[in-house]
Tab-separated table of C-alpha atoms in Angstrom:
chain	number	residue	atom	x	y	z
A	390	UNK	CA	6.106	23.568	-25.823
A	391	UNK	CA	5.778	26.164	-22.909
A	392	UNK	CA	5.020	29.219	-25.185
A	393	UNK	CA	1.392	26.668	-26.339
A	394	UNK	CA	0.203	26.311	-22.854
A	395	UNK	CA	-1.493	29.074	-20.420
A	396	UNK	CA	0.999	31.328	-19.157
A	397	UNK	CA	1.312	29.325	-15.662
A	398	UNK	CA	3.517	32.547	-14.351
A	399	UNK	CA	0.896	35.143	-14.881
A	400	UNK	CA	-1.688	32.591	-13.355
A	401	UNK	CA	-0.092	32.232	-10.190
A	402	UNK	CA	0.697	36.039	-9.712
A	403	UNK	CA	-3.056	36.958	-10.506
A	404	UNK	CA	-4.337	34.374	-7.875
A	405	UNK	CA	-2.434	36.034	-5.427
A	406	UNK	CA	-2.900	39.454	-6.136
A	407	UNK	CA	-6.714	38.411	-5.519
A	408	UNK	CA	-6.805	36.321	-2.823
A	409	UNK	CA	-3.771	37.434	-0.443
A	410	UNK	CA	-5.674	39.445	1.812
A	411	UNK	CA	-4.629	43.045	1.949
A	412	UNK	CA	-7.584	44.017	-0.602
A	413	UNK	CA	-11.081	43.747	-0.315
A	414	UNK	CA	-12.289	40.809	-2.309
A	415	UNK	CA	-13.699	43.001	-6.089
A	416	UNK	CA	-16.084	41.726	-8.264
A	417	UNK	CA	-14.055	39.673	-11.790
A	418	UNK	CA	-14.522	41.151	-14.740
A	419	UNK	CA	-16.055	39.474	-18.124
A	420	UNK	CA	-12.144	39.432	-19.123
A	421	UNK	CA	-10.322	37.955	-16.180
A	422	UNK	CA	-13.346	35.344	-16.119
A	423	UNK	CA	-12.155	34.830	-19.966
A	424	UNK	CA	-8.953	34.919	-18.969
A	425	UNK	CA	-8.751	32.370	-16.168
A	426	UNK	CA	-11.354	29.530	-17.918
A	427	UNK	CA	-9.150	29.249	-21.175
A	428	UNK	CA	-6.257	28.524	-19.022
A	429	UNK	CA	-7.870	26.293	-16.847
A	430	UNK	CA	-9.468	24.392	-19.462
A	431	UNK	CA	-6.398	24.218	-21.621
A	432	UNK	CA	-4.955	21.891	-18.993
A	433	UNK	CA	-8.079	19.575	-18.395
A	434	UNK	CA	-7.807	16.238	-19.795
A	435	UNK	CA	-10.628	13.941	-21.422
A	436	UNK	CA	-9.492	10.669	-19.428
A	437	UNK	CA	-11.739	8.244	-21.216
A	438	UNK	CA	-10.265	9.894	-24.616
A	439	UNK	CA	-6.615	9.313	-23.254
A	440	UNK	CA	-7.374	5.822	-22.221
A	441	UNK	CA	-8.953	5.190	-25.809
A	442	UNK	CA	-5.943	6.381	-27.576
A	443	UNK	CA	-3.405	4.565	-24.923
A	444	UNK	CA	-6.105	1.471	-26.033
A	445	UNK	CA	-5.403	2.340	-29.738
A	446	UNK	CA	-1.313	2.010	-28.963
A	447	UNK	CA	-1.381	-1.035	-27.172
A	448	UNK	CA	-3.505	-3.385	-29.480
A	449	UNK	CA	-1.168	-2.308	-32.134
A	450	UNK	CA	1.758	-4.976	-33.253
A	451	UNK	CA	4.580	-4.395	-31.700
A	452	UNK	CA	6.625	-4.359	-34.986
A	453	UNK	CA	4.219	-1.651	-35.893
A	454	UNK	CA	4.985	0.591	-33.255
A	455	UNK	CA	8.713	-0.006	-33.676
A	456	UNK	CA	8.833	1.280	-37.234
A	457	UNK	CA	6.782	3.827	-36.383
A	458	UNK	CA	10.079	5.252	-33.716
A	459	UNK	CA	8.276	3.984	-30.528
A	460	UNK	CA	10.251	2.805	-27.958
A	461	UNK	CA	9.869	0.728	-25.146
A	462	UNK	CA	10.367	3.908	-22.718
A	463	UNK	CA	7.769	5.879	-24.744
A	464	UNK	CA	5.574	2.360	-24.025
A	465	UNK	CA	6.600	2.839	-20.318
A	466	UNK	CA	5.786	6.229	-20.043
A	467	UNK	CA	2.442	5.300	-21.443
A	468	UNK	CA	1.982	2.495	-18.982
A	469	UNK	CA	2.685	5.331	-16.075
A	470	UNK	CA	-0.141	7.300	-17.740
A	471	UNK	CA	-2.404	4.747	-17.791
A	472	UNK	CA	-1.905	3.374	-14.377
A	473	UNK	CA	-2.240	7.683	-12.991
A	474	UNK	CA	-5.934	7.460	-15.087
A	475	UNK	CA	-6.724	3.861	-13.365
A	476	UNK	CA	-6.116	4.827	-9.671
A	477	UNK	CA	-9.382	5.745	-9.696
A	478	UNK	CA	-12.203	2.747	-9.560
A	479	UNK	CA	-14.622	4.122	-12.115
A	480	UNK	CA	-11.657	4.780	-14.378
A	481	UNK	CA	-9.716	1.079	-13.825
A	482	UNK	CA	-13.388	-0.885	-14.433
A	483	UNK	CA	-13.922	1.206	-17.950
A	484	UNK	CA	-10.803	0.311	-18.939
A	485	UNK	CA	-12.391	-3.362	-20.017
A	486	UNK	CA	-15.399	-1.601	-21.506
A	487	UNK	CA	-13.214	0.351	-23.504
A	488	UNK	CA	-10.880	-2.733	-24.920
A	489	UNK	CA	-8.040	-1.371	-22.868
A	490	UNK	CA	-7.534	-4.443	-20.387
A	491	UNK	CA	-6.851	-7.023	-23.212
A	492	UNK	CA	-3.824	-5.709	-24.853
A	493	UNK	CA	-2.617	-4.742	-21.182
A	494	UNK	CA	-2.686	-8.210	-20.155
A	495	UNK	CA	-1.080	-8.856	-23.110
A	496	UNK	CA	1.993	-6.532	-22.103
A	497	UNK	CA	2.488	-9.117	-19.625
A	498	UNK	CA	4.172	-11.139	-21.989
A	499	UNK	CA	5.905	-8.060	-23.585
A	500	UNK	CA	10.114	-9.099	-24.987
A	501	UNK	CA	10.902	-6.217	-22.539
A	502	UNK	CA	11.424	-7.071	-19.021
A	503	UNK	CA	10.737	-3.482	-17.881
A	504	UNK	CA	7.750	-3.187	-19.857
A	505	UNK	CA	6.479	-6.783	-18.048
A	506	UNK	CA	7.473	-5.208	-14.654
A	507	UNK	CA	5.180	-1.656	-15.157
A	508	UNK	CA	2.318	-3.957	-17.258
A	509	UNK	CA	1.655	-6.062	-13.858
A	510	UNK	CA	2.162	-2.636	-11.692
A	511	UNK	CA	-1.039	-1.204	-14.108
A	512	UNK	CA	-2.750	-4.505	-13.090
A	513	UNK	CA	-2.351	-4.206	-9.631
A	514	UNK	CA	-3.821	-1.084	-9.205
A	515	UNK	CA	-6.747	-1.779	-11.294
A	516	UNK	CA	-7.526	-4.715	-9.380
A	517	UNK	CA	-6.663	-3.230	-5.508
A	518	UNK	CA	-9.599	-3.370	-3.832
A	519	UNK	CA	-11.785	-3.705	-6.958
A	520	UNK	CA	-14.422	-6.737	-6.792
A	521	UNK	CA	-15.120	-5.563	-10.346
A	522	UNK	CA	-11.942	-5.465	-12.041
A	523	UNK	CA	-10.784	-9.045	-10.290
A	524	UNK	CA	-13.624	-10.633	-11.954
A	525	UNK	CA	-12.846	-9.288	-15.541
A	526	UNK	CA	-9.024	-9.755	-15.256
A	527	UNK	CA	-10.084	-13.088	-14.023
A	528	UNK	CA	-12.092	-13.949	-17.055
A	529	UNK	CA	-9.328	-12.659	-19.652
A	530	UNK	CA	-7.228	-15.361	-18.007
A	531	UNK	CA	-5.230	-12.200	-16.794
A	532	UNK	CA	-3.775	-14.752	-13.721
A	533	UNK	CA	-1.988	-17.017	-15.934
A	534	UNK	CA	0.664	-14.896	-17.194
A	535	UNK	CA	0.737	-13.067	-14.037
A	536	UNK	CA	1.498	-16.564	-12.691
A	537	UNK	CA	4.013	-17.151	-15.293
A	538	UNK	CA	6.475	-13.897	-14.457
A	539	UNK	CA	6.098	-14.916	-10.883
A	540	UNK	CA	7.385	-18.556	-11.128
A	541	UNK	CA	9.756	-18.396	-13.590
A	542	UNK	CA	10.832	-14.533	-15.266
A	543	UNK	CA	14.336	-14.318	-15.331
A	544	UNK	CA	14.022	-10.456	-14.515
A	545	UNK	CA	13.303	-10.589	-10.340
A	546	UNK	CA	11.874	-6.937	-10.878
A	547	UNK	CA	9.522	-8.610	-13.099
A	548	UNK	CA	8.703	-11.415	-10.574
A	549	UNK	CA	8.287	-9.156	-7.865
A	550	UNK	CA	5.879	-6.886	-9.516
A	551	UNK	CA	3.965	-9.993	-10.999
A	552	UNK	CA	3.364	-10.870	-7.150
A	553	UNK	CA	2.065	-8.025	-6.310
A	554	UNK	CA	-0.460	-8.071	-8.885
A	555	UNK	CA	-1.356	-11.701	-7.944
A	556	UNK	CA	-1.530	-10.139	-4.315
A	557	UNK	CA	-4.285	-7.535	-5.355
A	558	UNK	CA	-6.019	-9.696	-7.511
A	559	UNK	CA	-6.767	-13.089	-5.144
A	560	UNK	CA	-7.088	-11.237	-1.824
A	561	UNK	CA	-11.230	-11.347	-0.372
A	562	UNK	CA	-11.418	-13.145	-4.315
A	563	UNK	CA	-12.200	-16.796	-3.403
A	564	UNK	CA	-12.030	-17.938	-7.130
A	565	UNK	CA	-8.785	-16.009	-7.622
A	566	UNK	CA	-7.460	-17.901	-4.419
A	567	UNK	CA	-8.586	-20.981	-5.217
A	568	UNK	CA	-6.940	-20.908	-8.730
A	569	UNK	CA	-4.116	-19.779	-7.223
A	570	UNK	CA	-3.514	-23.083	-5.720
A	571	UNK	CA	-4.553	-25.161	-8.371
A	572	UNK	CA	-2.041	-23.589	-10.157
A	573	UNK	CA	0.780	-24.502	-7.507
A	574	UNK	CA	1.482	-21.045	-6.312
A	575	UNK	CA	2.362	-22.111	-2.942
A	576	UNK	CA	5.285	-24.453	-4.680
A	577	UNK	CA	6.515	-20.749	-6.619
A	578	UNK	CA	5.916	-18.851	-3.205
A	579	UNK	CA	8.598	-21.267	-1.576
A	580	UNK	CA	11.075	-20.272	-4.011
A	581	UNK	CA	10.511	-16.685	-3.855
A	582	UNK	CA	11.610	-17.187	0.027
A	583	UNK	CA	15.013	-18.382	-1.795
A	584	UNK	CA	15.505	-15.776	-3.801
A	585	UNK	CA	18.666	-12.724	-3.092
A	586	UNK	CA	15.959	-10.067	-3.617
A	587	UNK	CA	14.582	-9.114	0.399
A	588	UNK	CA	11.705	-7.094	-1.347
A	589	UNK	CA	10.865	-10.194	-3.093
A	590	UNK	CA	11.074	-12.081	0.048
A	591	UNK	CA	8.448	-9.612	1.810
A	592	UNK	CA	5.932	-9.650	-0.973
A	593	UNK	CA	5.944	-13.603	-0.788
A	594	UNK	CA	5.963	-13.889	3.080
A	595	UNK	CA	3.318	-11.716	3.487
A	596	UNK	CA	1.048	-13.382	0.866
A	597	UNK	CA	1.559	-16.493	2.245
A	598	UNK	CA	0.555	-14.710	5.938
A	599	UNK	CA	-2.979	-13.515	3.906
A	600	UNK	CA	-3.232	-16.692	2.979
A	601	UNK	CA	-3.049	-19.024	6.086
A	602	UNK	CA	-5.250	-16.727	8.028
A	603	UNK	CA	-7.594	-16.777	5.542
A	604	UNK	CA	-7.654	-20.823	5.346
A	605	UNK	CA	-5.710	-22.455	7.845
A	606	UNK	CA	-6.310	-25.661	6.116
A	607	UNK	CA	-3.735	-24.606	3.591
A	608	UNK	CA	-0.942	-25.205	6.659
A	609	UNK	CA	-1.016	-28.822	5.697
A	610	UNK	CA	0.136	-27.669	2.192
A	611	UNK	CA	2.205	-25.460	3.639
A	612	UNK	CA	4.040	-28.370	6.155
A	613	UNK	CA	3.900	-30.499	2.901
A	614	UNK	CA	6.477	-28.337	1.025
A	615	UNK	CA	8.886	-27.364	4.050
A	616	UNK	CA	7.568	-23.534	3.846
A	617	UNK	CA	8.017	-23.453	8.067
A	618	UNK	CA	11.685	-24.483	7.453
A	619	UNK	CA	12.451	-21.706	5.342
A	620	UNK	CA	10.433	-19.217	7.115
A	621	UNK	CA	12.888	-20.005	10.508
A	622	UNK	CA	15.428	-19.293	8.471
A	623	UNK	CA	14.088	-15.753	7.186
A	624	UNK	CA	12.923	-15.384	10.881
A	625	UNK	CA	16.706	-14.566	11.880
A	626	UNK	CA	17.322	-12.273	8.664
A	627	UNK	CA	19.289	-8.972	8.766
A	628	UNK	CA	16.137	-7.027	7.328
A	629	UNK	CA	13.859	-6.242	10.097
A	630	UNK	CA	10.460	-6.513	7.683
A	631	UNK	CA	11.914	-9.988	6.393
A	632	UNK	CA	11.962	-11.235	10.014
A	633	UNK	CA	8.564	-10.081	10.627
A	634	UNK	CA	6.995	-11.204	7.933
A	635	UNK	CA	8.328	-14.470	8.798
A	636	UNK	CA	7.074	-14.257	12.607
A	637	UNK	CA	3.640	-13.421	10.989
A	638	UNK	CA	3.550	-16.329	8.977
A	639	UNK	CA	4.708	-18.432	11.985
A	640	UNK	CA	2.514	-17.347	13.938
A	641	UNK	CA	-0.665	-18.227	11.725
A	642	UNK	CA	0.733	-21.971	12.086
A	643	UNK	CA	1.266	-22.013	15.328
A	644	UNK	CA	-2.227	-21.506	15.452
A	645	UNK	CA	-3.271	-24.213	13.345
A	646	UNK	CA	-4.928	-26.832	15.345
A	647	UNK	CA	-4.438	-29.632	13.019
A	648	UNK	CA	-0.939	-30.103	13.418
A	649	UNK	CA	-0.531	-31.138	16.811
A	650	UNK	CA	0.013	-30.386	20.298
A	651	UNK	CA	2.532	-27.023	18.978
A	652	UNK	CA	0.009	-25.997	15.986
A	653	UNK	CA	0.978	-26.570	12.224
A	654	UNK	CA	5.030	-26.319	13.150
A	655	UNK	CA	5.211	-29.867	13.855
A	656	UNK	CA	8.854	-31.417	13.814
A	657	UNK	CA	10.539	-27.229	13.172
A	658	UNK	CA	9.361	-26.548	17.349
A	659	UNK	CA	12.669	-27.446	18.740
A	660	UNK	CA	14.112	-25.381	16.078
A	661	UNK	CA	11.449	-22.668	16.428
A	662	UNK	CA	11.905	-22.339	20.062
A	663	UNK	CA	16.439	-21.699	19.547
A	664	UNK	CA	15.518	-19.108	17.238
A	665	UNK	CA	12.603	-17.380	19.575
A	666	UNK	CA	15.348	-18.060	21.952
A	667	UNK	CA	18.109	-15.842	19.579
A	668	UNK	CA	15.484	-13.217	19.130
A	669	UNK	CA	15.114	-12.519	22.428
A	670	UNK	CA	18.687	-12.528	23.193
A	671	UNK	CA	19.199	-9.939	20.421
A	672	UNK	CA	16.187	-7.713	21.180
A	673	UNK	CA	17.726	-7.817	25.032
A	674	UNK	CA	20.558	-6.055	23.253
A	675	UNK	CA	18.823	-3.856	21.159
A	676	UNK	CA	19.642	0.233	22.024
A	677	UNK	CA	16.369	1.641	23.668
A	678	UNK	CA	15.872	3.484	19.380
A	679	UNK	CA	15.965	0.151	18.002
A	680	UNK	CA	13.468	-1.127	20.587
A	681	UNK	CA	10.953	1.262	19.763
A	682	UNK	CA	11.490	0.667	16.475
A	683	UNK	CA	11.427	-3.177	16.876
A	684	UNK	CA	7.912	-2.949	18.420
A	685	UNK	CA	6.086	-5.533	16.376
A	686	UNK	CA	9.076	-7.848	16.347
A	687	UNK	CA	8.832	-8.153	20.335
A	688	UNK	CA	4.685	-8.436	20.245
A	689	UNK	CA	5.338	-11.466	17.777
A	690	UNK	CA	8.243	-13.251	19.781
A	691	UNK	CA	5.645	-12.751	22.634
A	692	UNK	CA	2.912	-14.236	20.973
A	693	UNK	CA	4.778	-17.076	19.055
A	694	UNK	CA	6.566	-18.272	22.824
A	695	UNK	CA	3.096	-17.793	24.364
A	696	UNK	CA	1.229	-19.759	21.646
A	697	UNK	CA	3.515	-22.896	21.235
A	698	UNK	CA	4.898	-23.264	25.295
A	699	UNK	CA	2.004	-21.728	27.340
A	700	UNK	CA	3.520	-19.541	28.953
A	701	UNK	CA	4.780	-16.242	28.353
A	702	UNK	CA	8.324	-15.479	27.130
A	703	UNK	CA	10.986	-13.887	29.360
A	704	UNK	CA	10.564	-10.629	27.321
A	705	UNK	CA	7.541	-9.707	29.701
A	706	UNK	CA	9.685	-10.627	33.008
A	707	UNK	CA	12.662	-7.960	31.303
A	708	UNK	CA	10.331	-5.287	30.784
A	709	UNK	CA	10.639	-5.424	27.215
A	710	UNK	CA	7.334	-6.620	25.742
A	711	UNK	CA	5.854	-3.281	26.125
A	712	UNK	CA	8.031	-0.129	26.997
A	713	UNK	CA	7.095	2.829	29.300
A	714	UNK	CA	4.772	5.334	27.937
A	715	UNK	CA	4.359	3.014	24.833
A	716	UNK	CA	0.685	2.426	25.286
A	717	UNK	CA	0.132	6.136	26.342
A	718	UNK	CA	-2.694	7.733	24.434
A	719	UNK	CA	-0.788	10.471	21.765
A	720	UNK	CA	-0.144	13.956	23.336
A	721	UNK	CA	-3.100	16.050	22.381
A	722	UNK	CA	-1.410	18.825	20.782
A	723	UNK	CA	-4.093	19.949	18.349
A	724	UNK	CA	-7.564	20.114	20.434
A	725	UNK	CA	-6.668	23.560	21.943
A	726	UNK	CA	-5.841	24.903	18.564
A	727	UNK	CA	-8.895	23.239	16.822
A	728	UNK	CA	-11.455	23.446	20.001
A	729	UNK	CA	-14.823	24.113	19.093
A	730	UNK	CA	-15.048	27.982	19.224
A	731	UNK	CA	-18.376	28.297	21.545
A	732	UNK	CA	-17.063	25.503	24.082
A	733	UNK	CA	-13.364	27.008	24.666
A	734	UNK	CA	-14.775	30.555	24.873
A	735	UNK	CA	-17.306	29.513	27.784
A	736	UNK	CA	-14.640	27.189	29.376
A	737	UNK	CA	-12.707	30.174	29.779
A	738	UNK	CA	-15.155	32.550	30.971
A	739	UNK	CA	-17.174	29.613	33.540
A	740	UNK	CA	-17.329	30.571	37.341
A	741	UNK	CA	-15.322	33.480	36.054
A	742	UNK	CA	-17.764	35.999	37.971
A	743	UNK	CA	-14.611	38.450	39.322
A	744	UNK	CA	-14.667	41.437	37.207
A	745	UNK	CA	-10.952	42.245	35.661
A	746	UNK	CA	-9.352	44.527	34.031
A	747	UNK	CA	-8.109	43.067	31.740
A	748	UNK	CA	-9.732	43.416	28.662
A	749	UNK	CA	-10.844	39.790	26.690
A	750	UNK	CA	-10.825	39.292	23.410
A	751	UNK	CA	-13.934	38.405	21.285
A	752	UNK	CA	-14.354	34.452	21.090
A	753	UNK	CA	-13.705	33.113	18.009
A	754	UNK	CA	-16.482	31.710	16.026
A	755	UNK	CA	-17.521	30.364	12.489
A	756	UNK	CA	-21.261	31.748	12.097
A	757	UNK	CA	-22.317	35.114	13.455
A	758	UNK	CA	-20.643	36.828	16.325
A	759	UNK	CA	-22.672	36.445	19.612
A	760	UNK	CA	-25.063	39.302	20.551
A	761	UNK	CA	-23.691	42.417	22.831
């Protein structure tokens, strides 16, 4: 397969030949031009024609395909493809105009887990960030079976990856949001917070953050199904990103104003305030590394104590709500390297009006050199 493509080797070796520096730059002859344009070009790929034959493959049976020696990892390989071609916007919204986002919806539903998993993975990216593509998935129904993996796959690879699609597609999407609790997603995010899987955890505590900042109404829902209860629990887990994920979401009910005198926490405070109580008992503990690295963790034990007791916690009277030097501006290790030519060369020479002997060197500029 090597010997049909450009010779890569020779490439490389004529680039730098040419552009190394110890030769004056030379006019290219009609033959290296030749040269250099067939090789490039025998590498550029006609996305839009990839995307139509990936099209072609997946709205063919998969019985078809089978008999035909396709395999699901030749079907995963052309799901990576695909997803490499979507990352860009233009690319991910003619991917519907093209028939392409059909049959990819319908991989969701695939008899191989792993091909469920990297189906929902294509989704996600097409719908990041992409008012467009939300709206078409939306409208082929492509949140139903992305609901379906979530709640009940038996693969947790496949749930997990179904959540983050669901993630991408509902956030600033009011209609995807709102279908998202018709559809009792709130009742599958609980479980997900029961689940062995801590990546699975994350994805689900952090959607459920998005979501209660976004609405805080949904905290009754929230109280309704004993999410706070379960989210204490996570709030003392062994993974740092579990625990504040859970803190987040905490915190977003704390601030709810309908539940009380202590926010949307209701009847969990006294049990909120022993494990705010454990945190800062283990962050006391923590090596001055781990602090550092437990920055967030301390800000949101801070903010939880402050929000629910008025008053703040004892991290600020131990010193360790914010560290010294922690709030220091960066060093500035790059503005004397990338200083603007004219200004460092006249800060240098300014009041500067002893002669000297020794001799200075030309300022550096990036138009033409400064008169004699």
């Amino acid at each position: 397969m090597a010997k049909d493509g450009p010779n890569w080797d020779g490439l490389l070796k004529w680039s730098i030949a040419n552009s190394d520096g110890t030769r004056p730059t030379r006019n290219l002859s009609e033959e290296d031009k030749r040269w250099f344009m067939e090789a490039m070009q025998s590498q550029t790929v006609d996305v839009i024609k990839r995307m139509k034959e990936i099209t072609m493959v997946m709205q063919t049976p998969e019985q078809v395909l089978e008999a035909q020696g396709v395999t699901a990892a030749d079907i995963e390989d052309m799901l990576d493809e695909l997803q490499e071609h979507v990352e860009s916007i233009d690319m991910a919204n003619d991917l519907h105009s093209i028939g392409g986002l059909v049959p990819l919806l319908g991989y969701l539903k695939n008899s191989h887990a792993n091909i469920r998993a990297k189906a929902a993975e294509v989704v996600s990216t097409i719908v990041q960030n992409n008012p467009q593509s939300q709206q078409l998935v939306m409208e082929a129904n492509g949140l139903e079976p992305l609901l379906s993996n979530f709640a009940s796959d038996p693969d947790v690879t496949v749930r997990t990856k179904a959540l983050g699609a669901i993630s991408s597609l509902i956030r600033h999407n009011k209609p995807g949001i709102a279908a998202f609790r018709l559809a009792n997603g709130y009742a599958a995010l609980r479980d997900a917070l029961g689940a062995d899987s801590v990546r699975f955890q994350r994805k689900a505590l952090n959607l459920i953050q998005y979501l209660l900042h976004e609405n805080h109404s949904d905290c009754n829902v929230v109280n309704e199904l004993g999410l706070p209860r379960v989210m204490l629990h996570l709030a003392s887990s062994e993974d740092a990103e579990v625990r504040e994920a859970a803190l987040r979401g905490l915190l977003e009910l704390a601030r709810d104003k309908t539940g009380g005198s202590n926010g949307g926490l209701g009847e969990e405070d006294e049990k909120l305030k022993q494990i705010l109580e454990e945190r800062i008992k283990g962050i006391s503990l923590m090596s001055p590394e781990d602090l550092g690295a437990a920055r967030e963790e301390r800000q949101l034990v801070d903010s939880l104590w402050s929000t629910c007791y008025k008053e703040p916690s004892s991290l600020r009277e131990k010193g360790l709500l914010s560290l010294p030097g922690e709030d220091d501006p960066p060093p500035d290790v790059a503005s004397k390297h990338f200083e603007p030519p004219l200004r460092g060369w006249a800060a240098n020479h300014t009041g500067d009006s002893k002669p000297s002997v020794k001799k200075h060197e030309a300022p550096l500029l990036l138009g033409p050199s400064p008169p004699n």
